[in-house]
Coordinates of C-alpha atoms and ligand atoms in Angstrom, one line a residue:
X20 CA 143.9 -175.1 -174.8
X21 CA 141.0 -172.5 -174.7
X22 CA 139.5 -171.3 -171.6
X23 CA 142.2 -171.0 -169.2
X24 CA 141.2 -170.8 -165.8
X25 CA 142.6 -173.9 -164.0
X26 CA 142.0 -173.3 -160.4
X27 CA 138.4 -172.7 -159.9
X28 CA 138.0 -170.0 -156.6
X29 CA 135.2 -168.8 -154.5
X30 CA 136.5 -165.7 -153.6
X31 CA 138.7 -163.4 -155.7
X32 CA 142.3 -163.5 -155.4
X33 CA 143.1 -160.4 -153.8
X34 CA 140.3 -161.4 -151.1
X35 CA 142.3 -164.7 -150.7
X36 CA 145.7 -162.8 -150.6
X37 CA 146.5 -164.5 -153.6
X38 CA 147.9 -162.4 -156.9
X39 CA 147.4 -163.7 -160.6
X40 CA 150.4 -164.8 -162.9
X41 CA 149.9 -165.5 -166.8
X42 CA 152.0 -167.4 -168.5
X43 CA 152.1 -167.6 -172.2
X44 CA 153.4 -170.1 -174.2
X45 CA 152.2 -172.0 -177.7
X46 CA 153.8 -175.4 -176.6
X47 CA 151.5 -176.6 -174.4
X48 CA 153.4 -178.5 -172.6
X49 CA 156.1 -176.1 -171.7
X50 CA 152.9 -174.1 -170.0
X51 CA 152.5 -177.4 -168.6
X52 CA 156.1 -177.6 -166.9
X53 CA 155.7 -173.8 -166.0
X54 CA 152.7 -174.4 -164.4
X55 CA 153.9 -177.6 -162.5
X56 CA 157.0 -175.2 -161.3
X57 CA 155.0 -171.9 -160.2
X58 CA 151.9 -174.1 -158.6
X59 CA 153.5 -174.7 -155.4
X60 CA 153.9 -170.9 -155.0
X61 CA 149.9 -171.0 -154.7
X62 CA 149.2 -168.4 -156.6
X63 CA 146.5 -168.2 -159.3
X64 CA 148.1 -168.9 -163.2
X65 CA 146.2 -168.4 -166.0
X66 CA 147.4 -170.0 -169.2
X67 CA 147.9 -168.5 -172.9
X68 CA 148.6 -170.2 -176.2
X69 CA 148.9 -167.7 -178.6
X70 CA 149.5 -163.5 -177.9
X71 CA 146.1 -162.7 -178.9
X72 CA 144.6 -164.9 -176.0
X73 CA 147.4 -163.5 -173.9
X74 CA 146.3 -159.5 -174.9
X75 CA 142.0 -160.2 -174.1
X76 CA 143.3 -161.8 -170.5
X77 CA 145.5 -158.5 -169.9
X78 CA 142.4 -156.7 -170.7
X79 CA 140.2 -158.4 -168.1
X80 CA 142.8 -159.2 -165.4
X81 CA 145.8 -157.3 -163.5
X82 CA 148.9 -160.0 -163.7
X83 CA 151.3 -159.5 -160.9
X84 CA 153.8 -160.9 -163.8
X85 CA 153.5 -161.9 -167.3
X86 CA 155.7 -165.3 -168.4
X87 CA 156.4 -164.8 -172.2
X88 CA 157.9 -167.5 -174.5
X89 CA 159.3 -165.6 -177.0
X90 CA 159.4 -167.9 -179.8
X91 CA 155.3 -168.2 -180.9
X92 CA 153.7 -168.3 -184.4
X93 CA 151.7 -165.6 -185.8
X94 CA 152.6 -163.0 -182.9
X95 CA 156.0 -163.6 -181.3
X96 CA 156.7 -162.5 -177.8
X97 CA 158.2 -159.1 -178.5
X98 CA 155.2 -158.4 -180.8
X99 CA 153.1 -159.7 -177.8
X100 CA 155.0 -157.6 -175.5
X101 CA 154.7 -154.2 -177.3
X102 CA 150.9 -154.5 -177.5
X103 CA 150.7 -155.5 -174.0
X104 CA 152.7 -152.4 -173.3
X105 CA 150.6 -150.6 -175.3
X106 CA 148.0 -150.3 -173.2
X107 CA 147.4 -148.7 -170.2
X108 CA 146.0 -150.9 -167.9
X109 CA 149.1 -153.5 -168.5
X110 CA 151.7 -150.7 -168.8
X111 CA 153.6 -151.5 -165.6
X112 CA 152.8 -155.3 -165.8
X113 CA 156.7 -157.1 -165.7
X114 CA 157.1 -159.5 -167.9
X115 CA 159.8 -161.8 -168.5
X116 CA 160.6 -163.2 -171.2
X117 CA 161.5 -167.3 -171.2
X118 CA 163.7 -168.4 -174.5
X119 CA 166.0 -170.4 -175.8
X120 CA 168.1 -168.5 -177.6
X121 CA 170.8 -166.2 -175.6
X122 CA 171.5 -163.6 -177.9
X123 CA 172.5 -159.9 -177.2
X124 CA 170.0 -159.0 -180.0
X125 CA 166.9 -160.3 -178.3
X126 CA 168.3 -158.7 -174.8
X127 CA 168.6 -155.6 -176.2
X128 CA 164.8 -156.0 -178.4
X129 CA 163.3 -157.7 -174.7
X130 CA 164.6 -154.8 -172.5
X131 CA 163.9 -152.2 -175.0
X132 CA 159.8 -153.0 -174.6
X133 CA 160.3 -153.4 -171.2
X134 CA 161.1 -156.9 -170.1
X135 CA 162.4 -157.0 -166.1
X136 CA 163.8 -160.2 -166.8
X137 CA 165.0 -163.1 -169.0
X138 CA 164.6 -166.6 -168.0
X139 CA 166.8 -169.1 -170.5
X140 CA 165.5 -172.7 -171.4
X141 CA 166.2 -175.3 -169.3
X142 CA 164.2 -173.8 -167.1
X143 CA 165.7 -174.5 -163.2
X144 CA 162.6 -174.6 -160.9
X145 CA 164.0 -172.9 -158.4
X146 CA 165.2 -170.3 -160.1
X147 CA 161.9 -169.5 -161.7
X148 CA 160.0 -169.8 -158.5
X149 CA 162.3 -167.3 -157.0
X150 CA 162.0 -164.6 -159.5
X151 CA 158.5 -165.2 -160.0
X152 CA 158.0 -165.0 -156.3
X153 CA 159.8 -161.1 -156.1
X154 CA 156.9 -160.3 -158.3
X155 CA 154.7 -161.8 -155.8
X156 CA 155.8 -159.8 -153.0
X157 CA 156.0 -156.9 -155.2
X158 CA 152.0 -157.0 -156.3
X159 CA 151.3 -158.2 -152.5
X160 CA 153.0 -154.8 -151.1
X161 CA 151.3 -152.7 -153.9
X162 CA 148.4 -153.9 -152.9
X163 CA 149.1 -153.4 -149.4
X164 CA 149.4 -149.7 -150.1
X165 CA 146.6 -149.1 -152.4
X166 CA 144.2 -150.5 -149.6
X167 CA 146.0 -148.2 -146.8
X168 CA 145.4 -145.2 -149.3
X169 CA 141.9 -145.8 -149.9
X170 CA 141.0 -146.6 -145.9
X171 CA 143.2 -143.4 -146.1
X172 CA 140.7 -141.6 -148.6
X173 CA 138.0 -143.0 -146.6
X174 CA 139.1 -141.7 -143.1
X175 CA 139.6 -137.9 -144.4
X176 CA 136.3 -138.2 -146.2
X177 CA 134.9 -139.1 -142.9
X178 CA 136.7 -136.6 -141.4
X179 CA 135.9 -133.9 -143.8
X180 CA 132.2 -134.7 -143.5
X181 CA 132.2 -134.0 -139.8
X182 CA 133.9 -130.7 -139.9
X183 CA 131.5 -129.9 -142.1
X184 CA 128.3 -131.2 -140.5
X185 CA 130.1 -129.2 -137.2
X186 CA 127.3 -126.9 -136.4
X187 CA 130.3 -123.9 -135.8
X188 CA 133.1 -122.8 -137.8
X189 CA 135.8 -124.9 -137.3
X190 CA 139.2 -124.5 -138.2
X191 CA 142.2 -127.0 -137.5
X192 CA 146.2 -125.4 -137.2
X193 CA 149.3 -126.2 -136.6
X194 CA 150.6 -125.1 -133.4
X195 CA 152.2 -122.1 -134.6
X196 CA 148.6 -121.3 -135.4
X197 CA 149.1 -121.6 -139.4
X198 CA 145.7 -122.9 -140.9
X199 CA 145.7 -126.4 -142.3
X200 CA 142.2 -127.5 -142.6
X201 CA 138.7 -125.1 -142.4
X202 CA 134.8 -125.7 -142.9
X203 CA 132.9 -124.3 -144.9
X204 CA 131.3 -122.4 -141.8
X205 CA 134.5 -121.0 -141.0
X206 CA 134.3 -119.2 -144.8
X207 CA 130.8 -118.1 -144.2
X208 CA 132.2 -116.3 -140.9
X209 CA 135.3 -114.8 -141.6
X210 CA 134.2 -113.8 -145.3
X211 CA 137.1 -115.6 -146.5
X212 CA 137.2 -118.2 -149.2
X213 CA 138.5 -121.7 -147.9
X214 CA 141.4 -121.5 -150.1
X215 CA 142.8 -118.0 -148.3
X216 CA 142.0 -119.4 -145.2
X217 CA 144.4 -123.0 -145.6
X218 CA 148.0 -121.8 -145.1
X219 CA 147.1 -118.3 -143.2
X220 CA 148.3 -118.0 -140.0
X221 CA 145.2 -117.7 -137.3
X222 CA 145.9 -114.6 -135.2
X223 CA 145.1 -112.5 -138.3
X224 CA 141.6 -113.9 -137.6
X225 CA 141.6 -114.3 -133.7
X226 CA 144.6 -111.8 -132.9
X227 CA 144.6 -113.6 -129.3
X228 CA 144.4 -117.1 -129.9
X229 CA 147.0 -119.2 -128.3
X230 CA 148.1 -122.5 -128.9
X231 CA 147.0 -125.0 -125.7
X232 CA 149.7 -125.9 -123.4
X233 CA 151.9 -128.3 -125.9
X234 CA 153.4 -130.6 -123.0
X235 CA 149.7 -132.0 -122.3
X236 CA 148.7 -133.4 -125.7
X237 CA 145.4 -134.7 -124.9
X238 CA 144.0 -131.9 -122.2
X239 CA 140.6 -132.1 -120.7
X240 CA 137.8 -130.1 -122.8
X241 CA 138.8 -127.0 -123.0
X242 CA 136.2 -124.4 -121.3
X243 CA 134.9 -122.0 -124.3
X244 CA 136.1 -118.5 -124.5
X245 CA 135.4 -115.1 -125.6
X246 CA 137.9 -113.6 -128.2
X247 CA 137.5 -110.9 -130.3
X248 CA 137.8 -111.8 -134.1
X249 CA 138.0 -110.2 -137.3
X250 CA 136.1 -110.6 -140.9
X251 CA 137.9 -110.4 -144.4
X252 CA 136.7 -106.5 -144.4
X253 CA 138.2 -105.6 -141.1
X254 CA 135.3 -105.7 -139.0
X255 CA 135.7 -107.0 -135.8
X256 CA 133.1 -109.1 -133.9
X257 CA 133.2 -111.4 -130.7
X258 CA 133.8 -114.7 -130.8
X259 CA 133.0 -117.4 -128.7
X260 CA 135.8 -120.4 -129.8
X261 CA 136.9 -123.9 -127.7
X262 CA 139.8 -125.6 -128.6
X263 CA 141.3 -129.3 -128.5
X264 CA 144.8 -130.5 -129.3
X265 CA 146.0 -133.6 -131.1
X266 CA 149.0 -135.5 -131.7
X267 CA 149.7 -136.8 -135.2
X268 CA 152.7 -137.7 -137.1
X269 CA 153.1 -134.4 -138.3
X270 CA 153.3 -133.3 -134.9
X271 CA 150.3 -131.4 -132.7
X272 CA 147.4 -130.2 -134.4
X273 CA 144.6 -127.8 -133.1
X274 CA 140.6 -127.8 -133.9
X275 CA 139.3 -124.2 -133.0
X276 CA 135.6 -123.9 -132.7
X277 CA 134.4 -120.8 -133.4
X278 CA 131.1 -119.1 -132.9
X279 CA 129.8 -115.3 -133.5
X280 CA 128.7 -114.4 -130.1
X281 CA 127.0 -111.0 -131.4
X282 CA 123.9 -111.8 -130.2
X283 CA 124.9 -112.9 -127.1
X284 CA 127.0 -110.3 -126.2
X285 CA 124.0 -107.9 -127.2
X286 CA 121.9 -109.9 -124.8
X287 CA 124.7 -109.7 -122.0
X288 CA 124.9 -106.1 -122.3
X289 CA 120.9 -105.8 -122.4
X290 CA 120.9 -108.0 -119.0
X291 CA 123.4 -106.2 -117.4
X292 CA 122.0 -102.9 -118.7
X293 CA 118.3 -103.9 -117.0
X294 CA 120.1 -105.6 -113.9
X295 CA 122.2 -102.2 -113.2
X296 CA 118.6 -100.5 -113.7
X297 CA 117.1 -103.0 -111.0
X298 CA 120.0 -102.5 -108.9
X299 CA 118.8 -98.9 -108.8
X300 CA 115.4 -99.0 -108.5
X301 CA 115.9 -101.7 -105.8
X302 CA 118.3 -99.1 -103.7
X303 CA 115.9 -96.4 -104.1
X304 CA 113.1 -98.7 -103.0
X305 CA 115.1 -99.7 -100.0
X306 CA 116.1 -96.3 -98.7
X307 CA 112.4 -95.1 -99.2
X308 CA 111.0 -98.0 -96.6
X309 CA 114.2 -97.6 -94.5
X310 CA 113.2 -93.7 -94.4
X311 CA 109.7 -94.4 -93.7
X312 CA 110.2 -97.2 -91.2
X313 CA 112.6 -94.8 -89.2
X314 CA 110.0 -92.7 -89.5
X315 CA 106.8 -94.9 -88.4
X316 CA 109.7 -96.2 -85.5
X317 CA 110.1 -92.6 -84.3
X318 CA 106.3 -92.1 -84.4
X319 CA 105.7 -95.5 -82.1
X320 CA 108.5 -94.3 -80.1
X321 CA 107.4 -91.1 -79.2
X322 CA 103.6 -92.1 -79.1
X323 CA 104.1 -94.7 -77.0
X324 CA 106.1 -92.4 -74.5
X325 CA 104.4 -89.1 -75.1
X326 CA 101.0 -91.3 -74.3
X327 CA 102.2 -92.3 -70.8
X328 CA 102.1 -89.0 -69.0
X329 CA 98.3 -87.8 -70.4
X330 CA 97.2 -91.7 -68.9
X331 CA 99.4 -91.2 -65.9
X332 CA 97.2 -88.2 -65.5
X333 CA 94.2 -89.9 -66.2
X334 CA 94.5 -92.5 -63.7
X335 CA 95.9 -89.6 -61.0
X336 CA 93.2 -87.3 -61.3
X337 CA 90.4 -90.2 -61.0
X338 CA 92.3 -91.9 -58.0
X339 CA 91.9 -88.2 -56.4
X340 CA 88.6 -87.9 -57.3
X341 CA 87.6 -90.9 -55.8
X342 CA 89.5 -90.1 -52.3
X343 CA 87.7 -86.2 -52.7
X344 CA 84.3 -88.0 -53.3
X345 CA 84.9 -90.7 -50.7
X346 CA 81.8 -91.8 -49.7
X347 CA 79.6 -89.5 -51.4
X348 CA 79.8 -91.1 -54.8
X349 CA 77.0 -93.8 -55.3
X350 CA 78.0 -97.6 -56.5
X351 CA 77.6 -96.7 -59.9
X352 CA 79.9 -93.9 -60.0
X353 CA 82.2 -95.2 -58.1
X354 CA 82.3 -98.7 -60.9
X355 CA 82.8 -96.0 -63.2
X356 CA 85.7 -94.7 -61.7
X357 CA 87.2 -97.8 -61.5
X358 CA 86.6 -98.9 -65.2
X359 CA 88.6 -95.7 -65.9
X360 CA 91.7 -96.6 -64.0
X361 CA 91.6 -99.9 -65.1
X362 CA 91.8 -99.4 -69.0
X363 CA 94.2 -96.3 -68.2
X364 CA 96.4 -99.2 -66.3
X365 CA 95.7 -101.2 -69.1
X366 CA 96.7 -98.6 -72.2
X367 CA 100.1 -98.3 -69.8
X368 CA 100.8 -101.9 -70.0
X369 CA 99.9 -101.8 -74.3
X370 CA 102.1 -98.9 -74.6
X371 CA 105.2 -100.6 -72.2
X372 CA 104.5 -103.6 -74.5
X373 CA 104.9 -101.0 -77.8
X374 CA 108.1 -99.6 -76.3
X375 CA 109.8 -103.1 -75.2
X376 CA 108.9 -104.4 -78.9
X377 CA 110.9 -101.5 -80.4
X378 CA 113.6 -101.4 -78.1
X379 CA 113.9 -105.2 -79.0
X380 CA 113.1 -104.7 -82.4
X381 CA 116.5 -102.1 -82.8
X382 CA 118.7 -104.5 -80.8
X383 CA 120.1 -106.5 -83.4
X384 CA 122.8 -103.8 -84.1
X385 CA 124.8 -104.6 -80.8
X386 CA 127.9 -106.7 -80.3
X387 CA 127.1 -110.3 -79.9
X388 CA 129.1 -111.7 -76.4
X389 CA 129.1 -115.0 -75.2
X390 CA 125.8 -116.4 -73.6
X391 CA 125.0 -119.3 -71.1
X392 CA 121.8 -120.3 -71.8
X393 CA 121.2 -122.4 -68.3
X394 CA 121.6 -118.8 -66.9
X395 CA 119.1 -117.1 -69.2
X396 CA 116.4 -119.7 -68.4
X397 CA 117.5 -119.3 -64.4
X398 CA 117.3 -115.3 -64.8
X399 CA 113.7 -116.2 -66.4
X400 CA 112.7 -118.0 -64.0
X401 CA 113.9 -116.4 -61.2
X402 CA 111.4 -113.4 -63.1
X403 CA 108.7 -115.7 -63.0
X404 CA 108.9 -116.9 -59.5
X405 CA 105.9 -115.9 -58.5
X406 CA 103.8 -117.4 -61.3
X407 CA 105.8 -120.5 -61.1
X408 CA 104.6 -120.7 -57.1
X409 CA 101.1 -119.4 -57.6
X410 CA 100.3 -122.2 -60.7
X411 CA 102.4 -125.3 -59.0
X412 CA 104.7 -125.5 -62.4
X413 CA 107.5 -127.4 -63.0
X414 CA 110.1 -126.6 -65.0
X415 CA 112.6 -129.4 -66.4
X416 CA 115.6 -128.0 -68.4
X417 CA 118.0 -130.5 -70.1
X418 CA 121.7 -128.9 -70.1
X419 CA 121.6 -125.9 -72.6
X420 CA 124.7 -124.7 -74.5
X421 CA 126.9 -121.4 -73.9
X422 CA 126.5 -119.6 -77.4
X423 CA 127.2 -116.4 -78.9
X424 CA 124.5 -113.4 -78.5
X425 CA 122.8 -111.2 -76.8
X426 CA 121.7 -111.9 -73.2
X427 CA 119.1 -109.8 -72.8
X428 CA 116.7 -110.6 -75.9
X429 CA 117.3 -114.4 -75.1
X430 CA 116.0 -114.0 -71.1
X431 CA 113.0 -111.9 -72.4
X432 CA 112.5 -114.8 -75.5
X433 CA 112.4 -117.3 -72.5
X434 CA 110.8 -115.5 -69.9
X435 CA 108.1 -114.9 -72.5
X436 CA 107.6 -118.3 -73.4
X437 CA 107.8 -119.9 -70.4
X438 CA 105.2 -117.2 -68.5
X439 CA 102.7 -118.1 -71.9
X440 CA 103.3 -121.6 -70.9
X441 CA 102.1 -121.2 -67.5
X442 CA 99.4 -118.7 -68.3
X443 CA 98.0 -120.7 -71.5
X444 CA 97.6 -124.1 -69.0
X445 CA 94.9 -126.6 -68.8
X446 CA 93.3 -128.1 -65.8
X447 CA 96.7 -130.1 -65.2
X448 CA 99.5 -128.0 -63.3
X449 CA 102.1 -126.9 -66.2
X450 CA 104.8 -128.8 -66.9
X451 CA 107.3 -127.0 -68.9
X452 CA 110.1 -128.9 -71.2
X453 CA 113.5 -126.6 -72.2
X454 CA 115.6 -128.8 -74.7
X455 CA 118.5 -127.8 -77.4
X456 CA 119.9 -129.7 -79.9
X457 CA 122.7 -129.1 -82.7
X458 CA 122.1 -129.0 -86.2
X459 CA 124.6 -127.8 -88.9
X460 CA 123.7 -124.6 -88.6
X461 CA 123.3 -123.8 -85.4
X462 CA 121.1 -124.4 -82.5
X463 CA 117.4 -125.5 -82.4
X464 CA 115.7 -124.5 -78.7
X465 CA 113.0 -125.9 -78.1
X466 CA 109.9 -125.0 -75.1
X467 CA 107.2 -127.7 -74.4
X468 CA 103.6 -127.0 -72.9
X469 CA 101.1 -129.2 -71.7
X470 CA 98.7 -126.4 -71.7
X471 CA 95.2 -125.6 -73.9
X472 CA 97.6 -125.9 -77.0
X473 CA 97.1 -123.7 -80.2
X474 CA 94.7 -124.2 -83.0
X475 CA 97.2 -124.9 -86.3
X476 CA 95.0 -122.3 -88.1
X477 CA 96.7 -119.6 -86.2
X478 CA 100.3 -120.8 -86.4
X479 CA 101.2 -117.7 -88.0
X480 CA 98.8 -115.1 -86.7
X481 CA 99.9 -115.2 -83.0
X482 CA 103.2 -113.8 -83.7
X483 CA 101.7 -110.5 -85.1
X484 CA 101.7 -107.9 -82.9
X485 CA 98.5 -107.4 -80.7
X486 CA 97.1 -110.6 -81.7
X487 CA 95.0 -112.8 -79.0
X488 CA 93.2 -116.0 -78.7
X489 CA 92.0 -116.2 -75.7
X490 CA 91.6 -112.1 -74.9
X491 CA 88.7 -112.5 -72.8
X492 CA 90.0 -115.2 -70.7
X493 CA 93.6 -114.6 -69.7
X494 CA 95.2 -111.3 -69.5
X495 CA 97.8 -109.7 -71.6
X496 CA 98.9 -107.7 -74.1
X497 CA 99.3 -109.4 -77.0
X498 CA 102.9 -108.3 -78.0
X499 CA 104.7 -110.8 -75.9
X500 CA 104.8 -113.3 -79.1
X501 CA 105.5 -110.7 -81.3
X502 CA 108.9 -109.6 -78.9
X503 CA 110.2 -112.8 -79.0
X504 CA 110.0 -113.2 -83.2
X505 CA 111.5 -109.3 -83.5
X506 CA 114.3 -110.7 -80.5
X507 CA 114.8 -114.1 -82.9
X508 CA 114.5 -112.5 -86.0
X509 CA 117.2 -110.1 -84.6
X510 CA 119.6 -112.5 -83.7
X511 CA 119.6 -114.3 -87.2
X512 CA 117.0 -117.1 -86.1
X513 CA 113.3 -118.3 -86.9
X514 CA 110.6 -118.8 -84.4
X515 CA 107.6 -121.5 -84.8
X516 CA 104.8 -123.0 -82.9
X517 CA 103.7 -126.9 -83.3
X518 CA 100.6 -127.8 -81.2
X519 CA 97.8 -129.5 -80.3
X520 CA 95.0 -128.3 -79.3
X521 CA 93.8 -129.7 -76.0
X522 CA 97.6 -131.3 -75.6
X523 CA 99.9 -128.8 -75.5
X524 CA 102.1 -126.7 -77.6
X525 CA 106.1 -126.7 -78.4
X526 CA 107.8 -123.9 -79.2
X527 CA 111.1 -123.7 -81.3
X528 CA 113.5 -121.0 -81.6
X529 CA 116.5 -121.8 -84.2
X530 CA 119.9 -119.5 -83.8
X531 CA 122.4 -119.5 -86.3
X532 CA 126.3 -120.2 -84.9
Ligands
ADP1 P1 99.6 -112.5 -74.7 O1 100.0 -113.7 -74.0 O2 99.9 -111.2 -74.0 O3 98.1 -112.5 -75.1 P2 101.4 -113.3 -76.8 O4 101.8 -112.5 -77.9 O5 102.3 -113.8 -75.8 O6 100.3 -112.3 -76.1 O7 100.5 -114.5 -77.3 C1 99.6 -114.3 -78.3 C2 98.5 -115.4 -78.2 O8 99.0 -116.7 -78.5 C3 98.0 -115.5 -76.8 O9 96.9 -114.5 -76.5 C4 97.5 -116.9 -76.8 O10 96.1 -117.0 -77.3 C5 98.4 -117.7 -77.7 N1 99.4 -118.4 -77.0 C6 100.7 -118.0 -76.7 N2 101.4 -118.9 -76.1 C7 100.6 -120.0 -75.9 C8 100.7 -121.3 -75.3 N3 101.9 -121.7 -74.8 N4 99.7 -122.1 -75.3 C9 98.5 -121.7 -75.9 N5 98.3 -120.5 -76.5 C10 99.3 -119.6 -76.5

C-alpha cells in the first residue's frame, strides 16, 4: 500500500483540532475495515503494512494512538511495539494491540511493552470507536495543556521583559512582604544577587515598607514615598519606592518600585539650606528698610512740622513790616513783600500736604469699622461745597455700599478726587459720576470726569508725590494723588486712572472685602 496518507489536508491536524491515529496491519484489508470503522471519528489515520513502515511514520509523526495487529511477517507486533517504545519520541504513544488469538501469553508479552489495550478479532465497531475515541480526548486535553503552558511561558517572558526594561528597581512580594520576583535593577541597588533576594522577606531591605490596604485589591496609583533602605553591606540610603497591589490565584501580590533618592535628597537639603539662607538675608534686608523708613518718616515728620514755625515767622514778620512801612514802601517793594508771603503760604500748604500724606500713609494699622459710603461721598461734598457752588458742578452718585474700613481715609480719597474733578474741568461745567460695582474680591469704585482728561503717558506718574501737570495753571500741591494711593494702598486696594485727553478722566479705586 505505500505512501499512506489518505486524507489530503490544508492545514495541519492540530490547527484543525484534529489528532493522528496509525494503524498497522499487513492485511490490507483489515486496515481497510479499521479504517472504514475509525473514519467517522474524523480524525486523521495513517496506514501501515509492515512494522518497518509503521517505525519511519512514528519518527515523523506524534500518533494520539497506535492500532497494532499483532500477527505480521518479518516483524510481529510485539517486535514492532518494543522498537516503537524504544524511542523517545513514541515512548508514551498507547498502543493497542488488535489479535486474534486470546491467550494469557500474549497479555502478559502485550502489557509487558506497554500495550493500554487489547482489542480481539471480530472487531465490534463500536467498541473500537469508543476506545479509540478515549485516546482522542486524551491527545486533545494534552494538547490543550501544552498550548496553555507555552501562552503560559510566553506571558512570564513578557512579563519578565518588562520588569526588566522598568527603568527602577522593582521588586514584586507576597503580602507578608517575602520576595517572589526582582529585576535585575533591584540587584544593582541593594548589592544583592537576584537569587538572595527571591524568598527574603522585604523589610530587611525597606525596614518600613508596608503592605497596601489588602481589602482594596486594585487601589488608585499609589503616591511615591520616601523610605529609608539598606544595601547588602549595611549602608543605608533613601529611597524613593511606589507600590501597586494585585490579585492572583495565589492570592495578592505587590510590585515595589524603588529608586535611590541620594541625589535628590542632597539637592533638597542644598535648597532648603540656600532657601533658610535667603530667608535670612531677606529678614535682615527688611528690618534694615523698615529701620531706615522709620527713620526717613521721623525726618518728614519732624521737618515738615519743625518747618512751620520758621515760615510762620516769615510770613509774620513781613505782614508787620508791611503795616510799619505802610505807605512809605514804593510798588516794587511792596510786590516783593507780597511774593514773600505768598510762597511762605505756599511752603505751609506743601508741608500740610507732607504731614496729611504721612499721617495717611501710617493709618493702615487701625481697626477697620463699618463704613457707609453714601455718607463719605456726602461728608466730601459737604467739604467741597464751596467749589461745588462756585464751578456749577453736578454730582450724580448711584447707591454705594456700606463696607468695612476706615472712614476717614475713604472721605479724604473722595474728597480728593472729586475736588481734582472739579479743578481739572474743561470749558463745560463738571459733571461728576460716583459708581461701585461687586466683583469677587471685593468692591471696584469708580469716579468719572468730563474735565481736560489725562495724557495716558502719565498714568503712573501723577500718583507720585509732588507730581503736576498742569502746575502753572491750577493750583495745588501735588500730593493730593499721592494721599489717596498711600489711603488705598493702606486699606488693601489699587488705585488707577483711565482717560482721555480732552474727554474726561475715570478714576477707580478697588477695596478688597
Ligand atoms: P494737585 O491737584 O494738587 O496738583 P494731585 O496729586 O491731586 O495734585 O494731582 C496730580 C496731577 O494730576 C494734577 O496736577 C493734574 O495735572 C493731574 N490730575 C489729577 N486729577 C485730574 C483730573 N481729574 N483730570 C485731569 N487731570 C488730573
Amino acid at each position: 500500500m505505500g505512501a499512506t496518507l489518505r486524507f489530503a489536508t490544508r492545514t495541519t491536524p492540530e490547527e484543525s483540532g484534529r489528532v493522528k491515529l496509525l494503524l498497522v496491519d499487513d492485511d490490507e484489508s483489515n486496515l481497510l475495515a479499521l479504517q472504514a470503522i475509525l473514519e467517522p471519528l474524523g480524525q486523521e489515520l495513517m496506514l501501515a503494512q509492515n512494522g518497518t513502515e509503521a517505525l519511519r511514520m512514528c519518527l515523523e509523526h506524534d500518533f494520539a494512538a497506535i492500532l497494532l495487529d499483532v500477527r505480521m511477517p518479518e516483524m510481529d507486533g510485539f517486535e514492532t511495539a518494543e522498537m516503537i517504545r524504544a524511542r523517545k519520541r513514541s515512548l508514551q504513544t498507547p498502543i493497542l494491540f488488535v489479535t486474534a488469538y486470546r491467550s494469557d501469553e500474549q497479555l502478559f508479552r502485550g502489557y509487558n511493552l506497554g500495550a493500554v489495550d487489547f482489542l480481539f478479532k471480530p472487531i465490534v465497531p463500536e467498541i473500537l470507536q469508543s476506545k479509540v475515541n478515549v485516546f482522542v480526548d486524551l491527545r486533545r486535553t494534552e494538547q490543550l495543556l501544552r498550548r496553555k503552558a507555552e501562552e503560559l511561558a510566553s506571558a512570564e517572558q513578557r512579563f519578565r521583559a518588562v520588569l526588566e526594561a522598568a527603568p527602577d528597581a522593582m521588586v514584586i512580594t507576597n503580602q507578608d512582604g517575602i520576595i517572589q520576583l526582582a529585576n535585575s535593577r533591584a540587584d544593582t541597588l541593594f548589592g544583592h544577587s537576584r537569587e538572595a533576594l527571591i524568598g527574603r522577606d522585604i523589610h530587611s531591605l525597606l525596614p518600613a515598607w508596608e503592605c497596601p490596604n489588602e481589602n482594596q485589591p486594585h487601589p488608585p496609583p499609589a503616591a511615591e514615598m520616601r523610605l529609608g533602605a539598606h544595601r547588602d553591606d549595611g549602608s543605608p540610603f533613601p529611597a524613593e519606592i511606589t507600590r501597586n497591589s494585585f490579585l492572583t490565584p495565589d492570592g495578592l501580590l505587590i510590585t515595589t518600585a524603588i529608586r535611590d533618592a541620594t541625589d535628590q535628597a542632597h539637592a533638597e537639603a542644598k535648597i532648603q539650606k540656600t532657601n533658610l539662607e535667603l530667608e535670612k538675608r531677606v529678614a535682615e534686608r527688611t528690618a534694615a528698610l523698615r529701620y531706615s523708613n522709620e527713620a526717613l518718616r521721623q525726618f518728614a515728620w519732624a521737618a515738615s512740622h519743625d518747618l512751620q514755625e520758621p515760615i510762620r515767622t516769615v510770613v509774620t514778620y513781613s505782614q508787620w513790616l508791611s503795616q510799619l512801612m505802610n505807605g512809605s514802601l514804593g510798588s516794587r517793594e511792596s510786590k516783593m513783600l507780597a511774593t514773600i508771603e505768598q510762597h511762605a503760604a505756599r511752603l505751609n500748604q506743601l508741608l500740610g500736604g507732607l504731614r496729611q500724606y504721612i499721617q495717611v500713609s501710617d493709618s493702615g494699622q487701625q481697626a477697620r469699622t463699618t463704613v457707609d459710603c453714601n455718607a463719605v461721598v456726602k461728608a466730601a461734598a459737604w467739604n467741597l461745597q464751596a467749589m461745588i457752588q462756585e464751578n456749577g458742578a453736578s454730582l450724580e452718585c448711584d447707591p454705594l455700599p456700606v463696607i468695612a474700613s476706615l472712614e476717614l481715609p475713604l472721605v479724604q480719597l473722595f474728597q480728593n478726587l472729586i475736588s481734582n474733578a472739579i479743578k481739572y474741568r474743561s470749558e463745560q461745567p463738571p459733571v461728576i459720576k460716583i459708581s461701585a460695582k461687586t466683583e469677587e474680591s471685593g468692591w471696584t469704585f469708580s469716579i468719572k470726569d468730563n474735565g481736560i482728561g489725562i495724557d495716558p503717558k502719565y498714568f503712573d506718574y501723577i500718583f507720585g508725590v509732588f507730581r503736576r501737570l498742569h502746575g502753572s495753571q491750577k493750583s495745588g500741591t501735588g500730593i493730593g494723588l499721592a494721599i489717596c494711593r498711600a489711603a488705598v494702598e493702606r486699606l488693601g486696594g489699587r488705585i488707577w486712572v483711565e482717560s482721555t485727553p480732552g474727554t474726561g478722566s475715570t478714576f477707580h479705586v478697588s477695596l478688597p472685602i
